[in-house]
């Protein structure tokens, strides 16, 4: 790791543009469970297709809504960690040099002070209408019934979390911004992601094909390791403050 770290620090310092793709692992040290880590991962206890899909929500709106309420409550209690802060501090110290793309919906990068975060999978604190709105649909007056999702009192339309669910398209603008950032980068740090979900993981192939230096920061092996020019097998909270110093 040490020689890797010294090499990566050189690449970061020499780079004009650095892109970061972050995943759930960057929030792990804040106490937010990741999705696929064995035992602690959310998906170990919930079926992702059921809890984070349009079909699952329509079949069990209360169960899915309560799961997101549980996650929102948890997020209200946690703090950004050293990894989030290192990214925010670096961006502040080097204006225009770092572009942060995240798969996370927890808002911790933003709370650490990162600006213009490219959020590929939405924001778990936001809601949106499940179906196309009627002219009377007004989120401010959506009525929540106990553990059920709030509904438009005029047409019954339900609110759902403003996140990208399995099988759904990513926000086109965010994906275009991400691809643009990757096209212009010299170094891409891939931090805390298992690299199994597309199109996010595809951005790493794009960086590799362009000849950018790809650096993976993850205590475990990932599906993207074969694309890496350097791998730092450390926790993000430990590695990023050093790599971005
Ligand atoms: N520092 C860095 N990486 C870590 C840490 C840590 N402290 N702890 C765990 N990891 C790594 C794990 O080794 C794993 O590779 O973080 C990764 C988390 O992977 P996932 O749980 O699959 O999360 P992610 O890759 O972000 O999932 C992508 O899948 O469920 C969907 O939309 C959801 O955005 C999510 C997407």
PDB file of C-alpha atoms and ligand atoms in Angstrom:
ATOM      1  CA  UNK A   1       0.000   0.000   0.000  1.00  0.00           C
ATOM      2  CA  UNK A   2       2.696   2.514   0.892  1.00  0.00           C
ATOM      3  CA  UNK A   3       4.339   2.563  -2.527  1.00  0.00           C
ATOM      4  CA  UNK A   4       0.886   2.680  -4.125  1.00  0.00           C
ATOM      5  CA  UNK A   5      -0.052   5.618  -1.934  1.00  0.00           C
ATOM      6  CA  UNK A   6       3.092   7.568  -2.831  1.00  0.00           C
ATOM      7  CA  UNK A   7       2.464   6.889  -6.532  1.00  0.00           C
ATOM      8  CA  UNK A   8      -1.189   7.923  -6.334  1.00  0.00           C
ATOM      9  CA  UNK A   9      -0.306  11.123  -4.486  1.00  0.00           C
ATOM     10  CA  UNK A  10       2.049  12.019  -7.345  1.00  0.00           C
ATOM     11  CA  UNK A  11      -0.662  11.339  -9.945  1.00  0.00           C
ATOM     12  CA  UNK A  12      -3.171  13.457  -8.022  1.00  0.00           C
ATOM     13  CA  UNK A  13      -0.727  16.337  -7.596  1.00  0.00           C
ATOM     14  CA  UNK A  14       0.269  16.280 -11.304  1.00  0.00           C
ATOM     15  CA  UNK A  15      -3.310  15.950 -12.558  1.00  0.00           C
ATOM     16  CA  UNK A  16      -5.278  18.825 -14.063  1.00  0.00           C
ATOM     17  CA  UNK A  17      -8.629  17.128 -13.447  1.00  0.00           C
ATOM     18  CA  UNK A  18      -9.450  14.459 -10.875  1.00  0.00           C
ATOM     19  CA  UNK A  19     -12.787  12.629 -10.924  1.00  0.00           C
ATOM     20  CA  UNK A  20     -14.025  10.681  -7.925  1.00  0.00           C
ATOM     21  CA  UNK A  21     -16.719   8.006  -8.136  1.00  0.00           C
ATOM     22  CA  UNK A  22     -17.928   7.207  -4.628  1.00  0.00           C
ATOM     23  CA  UNK A  23     -20.135   4.401  -3.355  1.00  0.00           C
ATOM     24  CA  UNK A  24     -21.647   3.294  -0.054  1.00  0.00           C
ATOM     25  CA  UNK A  25     -18.208   2.411   1.356  1.00  0.00           C
ATOM     26  CA  UNK A  26     -17.328   6.099   1.677  1.00  0.00           C
ATOM     27  CA  UNK A  27     -20.155   6.428   4.236  1.00  0.00           C
ATOM     28  CA  UNK A  28     -19.415   3.153   6.046  1.00  0.00           C
ATOM     29  CA  UNK A  29     -17.207   4.876   8.639  1.00  0.00           C
ATOM     30  CA  UNK A  30     -20.099   7.234   9.367  1.00  0.00           C
ATOM     31  CA  UNK A  31     -22.068   4.197  10.497  1.00  0.00           C
ATOM     32  CA  UNK A  32     -24.235   3.906   7.373  1.00  0.00           C
ATOM     33  CA  UNK A  33     -24.461   0.222   6.394  1.00  0.00           C
ATOM     34  CA  UNK A  34     -23.377  -0.530   2.827  1.00  0.00           C
ATOM     35  CA  UNK A  35     -25.605  -2.539   0.516  1.00  0.00           C
ATOM     36  CA  UNK A  36     -23.567  -5.617  -0.269  1.00  0.00           C
ATOM     37  CA  UNK A  37     -21.071  -6.068   2.492  1.00  0.00           C
ATOM     38  CA  UNK A  38     -21.810  -9.473   3.966  1.00  0.00           C
ATOM     39  CA  UNK A  39     -23.684  -9.481   7.271  1.00  0.00           C
ATOM     40  CA  UNK A  40     -23.902  -5.694   7.685  1.00  0.00           C
ATOM     41  CA  UNK A  41     -25.160  -4.996   4.172  1.00  0.00           C
ATOM     42  CA  UNK A  42     -28.783  -3.834   3.884  1.00  0.00           C
ATOM     43  CA  UNK A  43     -29.508  -6.258   1.147  1.00  0.00           C
ATOM     44  CA  UNK A  44     -28.562  -9.135   3.437  1.00  0.00           C
ATOM     45  CA  UNK A  45     -31.804  -8.607   5.349  1.00  0.00           C
ATOM     46  CA  UNK A  46     -33.964  -7.063   2.640  1.00  0.00           C
ATOM     47  CA  UNK A  47     -34.587  -8.142  -0.922  1.00  0.00           C
ATOM     48  CA  UNK A  48     -33.311  -5.208  -2.981  1.00  0.00           C
ATOM     49  CA  UNK A  49     -35.730  -5.856  -5.825  1.00  0.00           C
ATOM     50  CA  UNK A  50     -38.599  -5.707  -3.356  1.00  0.00           C
ATOM     51  CA  UNK A  51     -37.456  -2.692  -1.350  1.00  0.00           C
ATOM     52  CA  UNK A  52     -35.937  -0.521  -4.065  1.00  0.00           C
ATOM     53  CA  UNK A  53     -38.071  -1.053  -7.158  1.00  0.00           C
ATOM     54  CA  UNK A  54     -41.243   0.498  -8.551  1.00  0.00           C
ATOM     55  CA  UNK A  55     -42.976  -2.902  -8.544  1.00  0.00           C
ATOM     56  CA  UNK A  56     -41.920  -3.564  -4.942  1.00  0.00           C
ATOM     57  CA  UNK A  57     -43.193  -0.166  -3.857  1.00  0.00           C
ATOM     58  CA  UNK A  58     -46.549  -0.608  -5.573  1.00  0.00           C
ATOM     59  CA  UNK A  59     -46.921  -4.071  -4.022  1.00  0.00           C
ATOM     60  CA  UNK A  60     -45.877  -3.045  -0.482  1.00  0.00           C
ATOM     61  CA  UNK A  61     -45.992   0.767  -0.263  1.00  0.00           C
ATOM     62  CA  UNK A  62     -46.081   0.785   3.553  1.00  0.00           C
ATOM     63  CA  UNK A  63     -43.124  -1.610   3.949  1.00  0.00           C
ATOM     64  CA  UNK A  64     -40.951   0.273   1.454  1.00  0.00           C
ATOM     65  CA  UNK A  65     -41.976   3.691   2.777  1.00  0.00           C
ATOM     66  CA  UNK A  66     -41.145   2.595   6.352  1.00  0.00           C
ATOM     67  CA  UNK A  67     -37.762   1.234   5.253  1.00  0.00           C
ATOM     68  CA  UNK A  68     -36.900   4.600   3.741  1.00  0.00           C
ATOM     69  CA  UNK A  69     -38.196   6.382   6.849  1.00  0.00           C
ATOM     70  CA  UNK A  70     -35.896   4.142   8.915  1.00  0.00           C
ATOM     71  CA  UNK A  71     -32.950   5.082   6.673  1.00  0.00           C
ATOM     72  CA  UNK A  72     -33.828   8.783   6.799  1.00  0.00           C
ATOM     73  CA  UNK A  73     -33.982   8.653  10.608  1.00  0.00           C
ATOM     74  CA  UNK A  74     -30.615   6.890  10.704  1.00  0.00           C
ATOM     75  CA  UNK A  75     -29.068   9.472   8.379  1.00  0.00           C
ATOM     76  CA  UNK A  76     -30.318  12.312  10.564  1.00  0.00           C
ATOM     77  CA  UNK A  77     -28.150  10.880  13.368  1.00  0.00           C
ATOM     78  CA  UNK A  78     -24.875  10.247  11.490  1.00  0.00           C
ATOM     79  CA  UNK A  79     -22.092  12.651  10.527  1.00  0.00           C
ATOM     80  CA  UNK A  80     -19.811  12.882   7.495  1.00  0.00           C
ATOM     81  CA  UNK A  81     -16.470  11.165   8.118  1.00  0.00           C
ATOM     82  CA  UNK A  82     -12.828  11.937   7.277  1.00  0.00           C
ATOM     83  CA  UNK A  83     -13.296  10.631   3.728  1.00  0.00           C
ATOM     84  CA  UNK A  84     -16.150  13.048   2.971  1.00  0.00           C
ATOM     85  CA  UNK A  85     -14.209  15.896   4.573  1.00  0.00           C
ATOM     86  CA  UNK A  86     -10.983  15.131   2.664  1.00  0.00           C
ATOM     87  CA  UNK A  87     -12.900  15.364  -0.625  1.00  0.00           C
ATOM     88  CA  UNK A  88     -14.602  18.635   0.341  1.00  0.00           C
ATOM     89  CA  UNK A  89     -11.338  20.162   1.589  1.00  0.00           C
ATOM     90  CA  UNK A  90      -9.427  19.146  -1.545  1.00  0.00           C
ATOM     91  CA  UNK A  91     -12.095  20.649  -3.824  1.00  0.00           C
ATOM     92  CA  UNK A  92     -11.942  23.871  -1.817  1.00  0.00           C
ATOM     93  CA  UNK A  93      -8.118  24.023  -1.958  1.00  0.00           C
ATOM     94  CA  UNK A  94      -8.014  23.293  -5.695  1.00  0.00           C
ATOM     95  CA  UNK A  95     -11.013  25.004  -7.330  1.00  0.00           C
ATOM     96  CA  UNK A  96     -12.174  23.272 -10.509  1.00  0.00           C
ATOM     97  CA  UNK A  97      -9.758  20.356 -10.173  1.00  0.00           C
ATOM     98  CA  UNK A  98     -12.005  17.751  -8.551  1.00  0.00           C
ATOM     99  CA  UNK A  99     -15.368  16.479  -9.862  1.00  0.00           C
ATOM    100  CA  UNK A 100     -17.276  14.287  -7.430  1.00  0.00           C
ATOM    101  CA  UNK A 101     -19.713  11.716  -8.782  1.00  0.00           C
ATOM    102  CA  UNK A 102     -21.595   9.700  -6.199  1.00  0.00           C
ATOM    103  CA  UNK A 103     -23.891   6.681  -6.233  1.00  0.00           C
ATOM    104  CA  UNK A 104     -24.871   7.487  -2.656  1.00  0.00           C
ATOM    105  CA  UNK A 105     -28.189   9.076  -1.786  1.00  0.00           C
ATOM    106  CA  UNK A 106     -27.272   9.901   1.826  1.00  0.00           C
ATOM    107  CA  UNK A 107     -26.301  13.551   1.291  1.00  0.00           C
ATOM    108  CA  UNK A 108     -23.145  13.173   3.417  1.00  0.00           C
ATOM    109  CA  UNK A 109     -20.806  14.585   0.748  1.00  0.00           C
ATOM    110  CA  UNK A 110     -22.957  17.718   0.634  1.00  0.00           C
ATOM    111  CA  UNK A 111     -23.069  17.918   4.437  1.00  0.00           C
ATOM    112  CA  UNK A 112     -19.250  17.711   4.500  1.00  0.00           C
ATOM    113  CA  UNK A 113     -19.114  20.767   2.236  1.00  0.00           C
ATOM    114  CA  UNK A 114     -18.787  19.275  -1.257  1.00  0.00           C
ATOM    115  CA  UNK A 115     -20.537  21.382  -3.923  1.00  0.00           C
ATOM    116  CA  UNK A 116     -21.934  20.442  -7.338  1.00  0.00           C
ATOM    117  CA  UNK A 117     -21.973  16.773  -6.383  1.00  0.00           C
ATOM    118  CA  UNK A 118     -23.115  14.695  -9.363  1.00  0.00           C
ATOM    119  CA  UNK A 119     -25.775  12.456  -7.781  1.00  0.00           C
ATOM    120  CA  UNK A 120     -26.334   9.501 -10.098  1.00  0.00           C
ATOM    121  CA  UNK A 121     -28.944   7.781  -7.914  1.00  0.00           C
ATOM    122  CA  UNK A 122     -30.901  10.738  -6.507  1.00  0.00           C
ATOM    123  CA  UNK A 123     -31.355  11.904  -2.928  1.00  0.00           C
ATOM    124  CA  UNK A 124     -33.078   9.851  -0.246  1.00  0.00           C
ATOM    125  CA  UNK A 125     -34.249  13.002   1.566  1.00  0.00           C
ATOM    126  CA  UNK A 126     -36.299  14.108  -1.456  1.00  0.00           C
ATOM    127  CA  UNK A 127     -39.735  12.787  -2.417  1.00  0.00           C
ATOM    128  CA  UNK A 128     -41.414  12.679  -5.807  1.00  0.00           C
ATOM    129  CA  UNK A 129     -44.857  11.685  -7.046  1.00  0.00           C
ATOM    130  CA  UNK A 130     -45.265   8.000  -7.891  1.00  0.00           C
ATOM    131  CA  UNK A 131     -47.506   8.729 -10.885  1.00  0.00           C
ATOM    132  CA  UNK A 132     -47.857  11.783 -13.080  1.00  0.00           C
ATOM    133  CA  UNK A 133     -49.320  14.598 -11.062  1.00  0.00           C
ATOM    134  CA  UNK A 134     -52.817  15.887 -11.218  1.00  0.00           C
ATOM    135  CA  UNK A 135     -53.029  19.702 -11.182  1.00  0.00           C
ATOM    136  CA  UNK A 136     -53.984  19.563  -7.505  1.00  0.00           C
ATOM    137  CA  UNK A 137     -51.037  17.368  -6.431  1.00  0.00           C
ATOM    138  CA  UNK A 138     -49.261  19.484  -3.843  1.00  0.00           C
ATOM    139  CA  UNK A 139     -46.402  17.874  -1.886  1.00  0.00           C
ATOM    140  CA  UNK A 140     -46.779  20.378   0.917  1.00  0.00           C
ATOM    141  CA  UNK A 141     -50.300  19.109   1.560  1.00  0.00           C
ATOM    142  CA  UNK A 142     -49.755  15.428   0.864  1.00  0.00           C
ATOM    143  CA  UNK A 143     -51.418  13.536   3.684  1.00  0.00           C
ATOM    144  CA  UNK A 144     -49.464  10.775   5.428  1.00  0.00           C
ATOM    145  CA  UNK A 145     -51.525   8.014   6.997  1.00  0.00           C
ATOM    146  CA  UNK A 146     -49.464   6.358   9.744  1.00  0.00           C
ATOM    147  CA  UNK A 147     -46.739   4.264   8.110  1.00  0.00           C
ATOM    148  CA  UNK A 148     -48.213   4.641   4.624  1.00  0.00           C
ATOM    149  CA  UNK A 149     -46.727   6.935   1.988  1.00  0.00           C
ATOM    150  CA  UNK A 150     -48.308  10.423   1.906  1.00  0.00           C
ATOM    151  CA  UNK A 151     -50.991  10.775  -0.760  1.00  0.00           C
ATOM    152  CA  UNK A 152     -52.383  13.673  -2.744  1.00  0.00           C
ATOM    153  CA  UNK A 153     -55.701  14.381  -1.003  1.00  0.00           C
ATOM    154  CA  UNK A 154     -57.282  15.193  -4.362  1.00  0.00           C
ATOM    155  CA  UNK A 155     -56.311  12.202  -6.527  1.00  0.00           C
ATOM    156  CA  UNK A 156     -54.644   9.676  -4.197  1.00  0.00           C
ATOM    157  CA  UNK A 157     -51.283   9.852  -5.992  1.00  0.00           C
ATOM    158  CA  UNK A 158     -48.563   8.528  -3.613  1.00  0.00           C
ATOM    159  CA  UNK A 159     -45.240  10.125  -2.770  1.00  0.00           C
ATOM    160  CA  UNK A 160     -42.128   7.934  -3.205  1.00  0.00           C
ATOM    161  CA  UNK A 161     -38.477   8.527  -2.276  1.00  0.00           C
ATOM    162  CA  UNK A 162     -36.551  10.607  -4.865  1.00  0.00           C
ATOM    163  CA  UNK A 163     -34.007   7.859  -5.531  1.00  0.00           C
ATOM    164  CA  UNK A 164     -33.269   5.742  -8.637  1.00  0.00           C
ATOM    165  CA  UNK A 165     -34.699   2.256  -8.146  1.00  0.00           C
ATOM    166  CA  UNK A 166     -33.543  -0.935  -9.769  1.00  0.00           C
ATOM    167  CA  UNK A 167     -34.614  -1.055 -13.385  1.00  0.00           C
ATOM    168  CA  UNK A 168     -35.082   2.708 -13.589  1.00  0.00           C
ATOM    169  CA  UNK A 169     -33.131   5.189 -15.700  1.00  0.00           C
ATOM    170  CA  UNK A 170     -30.648   7.486 -14.026  1.00  0.00           C
ATOM    171  CA  UNK A 171     -31.321  11.229 -14.208  1.00  0.00           C
ATOM    172  CA  UNK A 172     -30.087  11.964 -17.749  1.00  0.00           C
ATOM    173  CA  UNK A 173     -28.495  15.290 -16.788  1.00  0.00           C
ATOM    174  CA  UNK A 174     -26.452  13.739 -13.950  1.00  0.00           C
ATOM    175  CA  UNK A 175     -25.251  10.878 -16.147  1.00  0.00           C
ATOM    176  CA  UNK A 176     -24.272  13.292 -18.946  1.00  0.00           C
ATOM    177  CA  UNK A 177     -22.373  15.478 -16.455  1.00  0.00           C
ATOM    178  CA  UNK A 178     -20.610  12.382 -15.091  1.00  0.00           C
ATOM    179  CA  UNK A 179     -19.566  11.198 -18.555  1.00  0.00           C
ATOM    180  CA  UNK A 180     -18.338  14.691 -19.409  1.00  0.00           C
ATOM    181  CA  UNK A 181     -16.262  14.846 -16.208  1.00  0.00           C
ATOM    182  CA  UNK A 182     -14.760  11.409 -16.884  1.00  0.00           C
ATOM    183  CA  UNK A 183     -13.921  12.429 -20.458  1.00  0.00           C
ATOM    184  CA  UNK A 184     -11.811  15.307 -19.166  1.00  0.00           C
ATOM    185  CA  UNK A 185     -10.035  13.652 -16.239  1.00  0.00           C
ATOM    186  CA  UNK A 186      -6.437  12.525 -15.853  1.00  0.00           C
ATOM    187  CA  UNK A 187      -7.069  10.524 -12.674  1.00  0.00           C
ATOM    188  CA  UNK A 188     -10.190   8.719 -11.450  1.00  0.00           C
ATOM    189  CA  UNK A 189     -10.467   7.660  -7.807  1.00  0.00           C
ATOM    190  CA  UNK A 190     -13.029   4.863  -7.377  1.00  0.00           C
ATOM    191  CA  UNK A 191     -13.844   4.872  -3.679  1.00  0.00           C
ATOM    192  CA  UNK A 192     -16.036   2.515  -1.661  1.00  0.00           C
ATOM    193  CA  UNK A 193     -17.977   0.853  -4.444  1.00  0.00           C
ATOM    194  CA  UNK A 194     -18.297  -2.825  -5.322  1.00  0.00           C
ATOM    195  CA  UNK A 195     -18.626  -1.807  -8.980  1.00  0.00           C
ATOM    196  CA  UNK A 196     -21.543  -4.138  -9.712  1.00  0.00           C
ATOM    197  CA  UNK A 197     -24.202  -1.547 -10.572  1.00  0.00           C
ATOM    198  CA  UNK A 198     -24.385   0.049 -14.038  1.00  0.00           C
ATOM    199  CA  UNK A 199     -24.228   2.545 -15.655  1.00  0.00           C
ATOM    200  CA  UNK A 200     -22.231   3.978 -12.704  1.00  0.00           C
ATOM    201  CA  UNK A 201     -19.573   1.258 -12.914  1.00  0.00           C
ATOM    202  CA  UNK A 202     -19.350   1.852 -16.687  1.00  0.00           C
ATOM    203  CA  UNK A 203     -17.766   5.237 -15.955  1.00  0.00           C
ATOM    204  CA  UNK A 204     -14.657   3.420 -14.737  1.00  0.00           C
ATOM    205  CA  UNK A 205     -14.330   1.544 -18.032  1.00  0.00           C
ATOM    206  CA  UNK A 206     -14.700   4.908 -19.785  1.00  0.00           C
ATOM    207  CA  UNK A 207     -11.857   6.406 -17.731  1.00  0.00           C
ATOM    208  CA  UNK A 208      -9.675   3.337 -18.321  1.00  0.00           C
ATOM    209  CA  UNK A 209     -10.322   3.414 -22.080  1.00  0.00           C
ATOM    210  CA  UNK A 210      -9.331   7.057 -22.174  1.00  0.00           C
ATOM    211  CA  UNK A 211      -6.015   6.283 -20.514  1.00  0.00           C
ATOM    212  CA  UNK A 212      -6.791   8.121 -17.274  1.00  0.00           C
ATOM    213  CA  UNK A 213      -5.108   6.679 -14.198  1.00  0.00           C
ATOM    214  CA  UNK A 214      -7.691   4.560 -12.363  1.00  0.00           C
ATOM    215  CA  UNK A 215      -7.188   4.223  -8.608  1.00  0.00           C
ATOM    216  CA  UNK A 216      -9.391   1.984  -6.475  1.00  0.00           C
ATOM    217  CA  UNK A 217      -9.719   2.674  -2.746  1.00  0.00           C
ATOM    218  CA  UNK A 218     -11.453  -0.241  -1.056  1.00  0.00           C
ATOM    219  CA  UNK A 219     -10.503  -2.662   1.751  1.00  0.00           C
ATOM    220  CA  UNK A 220     -11.908  -5.518  -0.348  1.00  0.00           C
ATOM    221  CA  UNK A 221     -11.513  -6.683  -3.946  1.00  0.00           C
ATOM    222  CA  UNK A 222     -14.033  -5.228  -6.394  1.00  0.00           C
ATOM    223  CA  UNK A 223     -15.419  -6.086  -9.818  1.00  0.00           C
ATOM    224  CA  UNK A 224     -13.358  -3.227 -11.242  1.00  0.00           C
ATOM    225  CA  UNK A 225      -9.923  -4.232  -9.954  1.00  0.00           C
ATOM    226  CA  UNK A 226      -8.758  -5.328 -13.406  1.00  0.00           C
ATOM    227  CA  UNK A 227      -9.102  -1.715 -14.594  1.00  0.00           C
ATOM    228  CA  UNK A 228      -6.983  -0.233 -11.806  1.00  0.00           C
ATOM    229  CA  UNK A 229      -3.553   1.302 -12.268  1.00  0.00           C
ATOM    230  CA  UNK A 230      -3.270   1.270  -8.472  1.00  0.00           C
ATOM    231  CA  UNK A 231      -5.326  -0.274  -5.693  1.00  0.00           C
ATOM    232  CA  UNK A 232      -5.244   0.990  -2.111  1.00  0.00           C
ATOM    233  CA  UNK A 233      -6.682  -1.686   0.172  1.00  0.00           C
ATOM    234  CA  UNK A 234      -7.644   0.678   2.964  1.00  0.00           C
ATOM    235  CA  UNK A 235     -10.754   2.282   4.391  1.00  0.00           C
ATOM    236  CA  UNK A 236     -11.678   5.530   2.664  1.00  0.00           C
ATOM    237  CA  UNK A 237     -11.492   7.480   5.935  1.00  0.00           C
ATOM    238  CA  UNK A 238      -7.893   6.390   6.316  1.00  0.00           C
ATOM    239  CA  UNK A 239      -6.716   6.597   2.685  1.00  0.00           C
ATOM    240  CA  UNK A 240      -8.371   9.752   1.300  1.00  0.00           C
ATOM    241  CA  UNK A 241      -6.895  12.244   3.789  1.00  0.00           C
ATOM    242  CA  UNK A 242      -3.459  10.930   2.757  1.00  0.00           C
ATOM    243  CA  UNK A 243      -4.069  10.639  -1.000  1.00  0.00           C
ATOM    244  CA  UNK A 244      -5.621  14.107  -1.204  1.00  0.00           C
ATOM    245  CA  UNK A 245      -3.303  15.910   1.158  1.00  0.00           C
TER     246      UNK A 245
HETATM  247  N1  LIG B   1     -13.949   2.409   2.924  1.00  0.00           N
HETATM  248  C1  LIG B   1     -13.975   2.118   1.599  1.00  0.00           C
HETATM  249  N2  LIG B   1     -14.729   1.128   1.060  1.00  0.00           N
HETATM  250  C2  LIG B   1     -15.468   0.402   1.923  1.00  0.00           C
HETATM  251  C3  LIG B   1     -15.498   0.643   3.321  1.00  0.00           C
HETATM  252  C4  LIG B   1     -14.689   1.695   3.812  1.00  0.00           C
HETATM  253  N3  LIG B   1     -14.644   2.002   5.121  1.00  0.00           N
HETATM  254  N4  LIG B   1     -16.354  -0.256   3.890  1.00  0.00           N
HETATM  255  C5  LIG B   1     -16.844  -1.016   2.880  1.00  0.00           C
HETATM  256  N5  LIG B   1     -16.310  -0.628   1.705  1.00  0.00           N
HETATM  257  C6  LIG B   1     -16.575  -1.128   0.362  1.00  0.00           C
HETATM  258  C7  LIG B   1     -16.994  -2.572   0.291  1.00  0.00           C
HETATM  259  O1  LIG B   1     -15.843  -3.404   0.212  1.00  0.00           O
HETATM  260  C8  LIG B   1     -17.771  -2.593  -1.026  1.00  0.00           C
HETATM  261  O2  LIG B   1     -16.907  -2.843  -2.116  1.00  0.00           O
HETATM  262  O3  LIG B   1     -17.671  -0.395  -0.117  1.00  0.00           O
HETATM  263  C9  LIG B   1     -18.294  -1.162  -1.155  1.00  0.00           C
HETATM  264  C10 LIG B   1     -19.791  -1.064  -0.966  1.00  0.00           C
HETATM  265  O4  LIG B   1     -20.372  -1.731  -2.038  1.00  0.00           O
HETATM  266  P1  LIG B   1     -21.968  -1.767  -2.134  1.00  0.00           P
HETATM  267  O5  LIG B   1     -22.539  -2.085  -0.797  1.00  0.00           O
HETATM  268  O6  LIG B   1     -22.303  -2.628  -3.325  1.00  0.00           O
HETATM  269  O7  LIG B   1     -22.370  -0.258  -2.453  1.00  0.00           O
HETATM  270  P2  LIG B   1     -22.297   0.479  -3.849  1.00  0.00           P
HETATM  271  O8  LIG B   1     -21.187  -0.061  -4.675  1.00  0.00           O
HETATM  272  O9  LIG B   1     -22.315   1.929  -3.548  1.00  0.00           O
HETATM  273  O10 LIG B   1     -23.720   0.062  -4.523  1.00  0.00           O
HETATM  274  C11 LIG B   1     -24.024   0.696  -5.745  1.00  0.00           C
HETATM  275  O11 LIG B   1     -26.199  -0.334  -5.675  1.00  0.00           O
HETATM  276  O12 LIG B   1     -27.913  -0.866  -4.247  1.00  0.00           O
HETATM  277  C12 LIG B   1     -27.537  -0.018  -5.274  1.00  0.00           C
HETATM  278  O13 LIG B   1     -28.243   2.162  -5.695  1.00  0.00           O
HETATM  279  C13 LIG B   1     -27.545   1.398  -4.762  1.00  0.00           C
HETATM  280  O14 LIG B   1     -25.935   3.149  -5.069  1.00  0.00           O
HETATM  281  C14 LIG B   1     -26.075   1.775  -4.748  1.00  0.00           C
HETATM  282  C15 LIG B   1     -25.500   0.893  -5.828  1.00  0.00           C
END
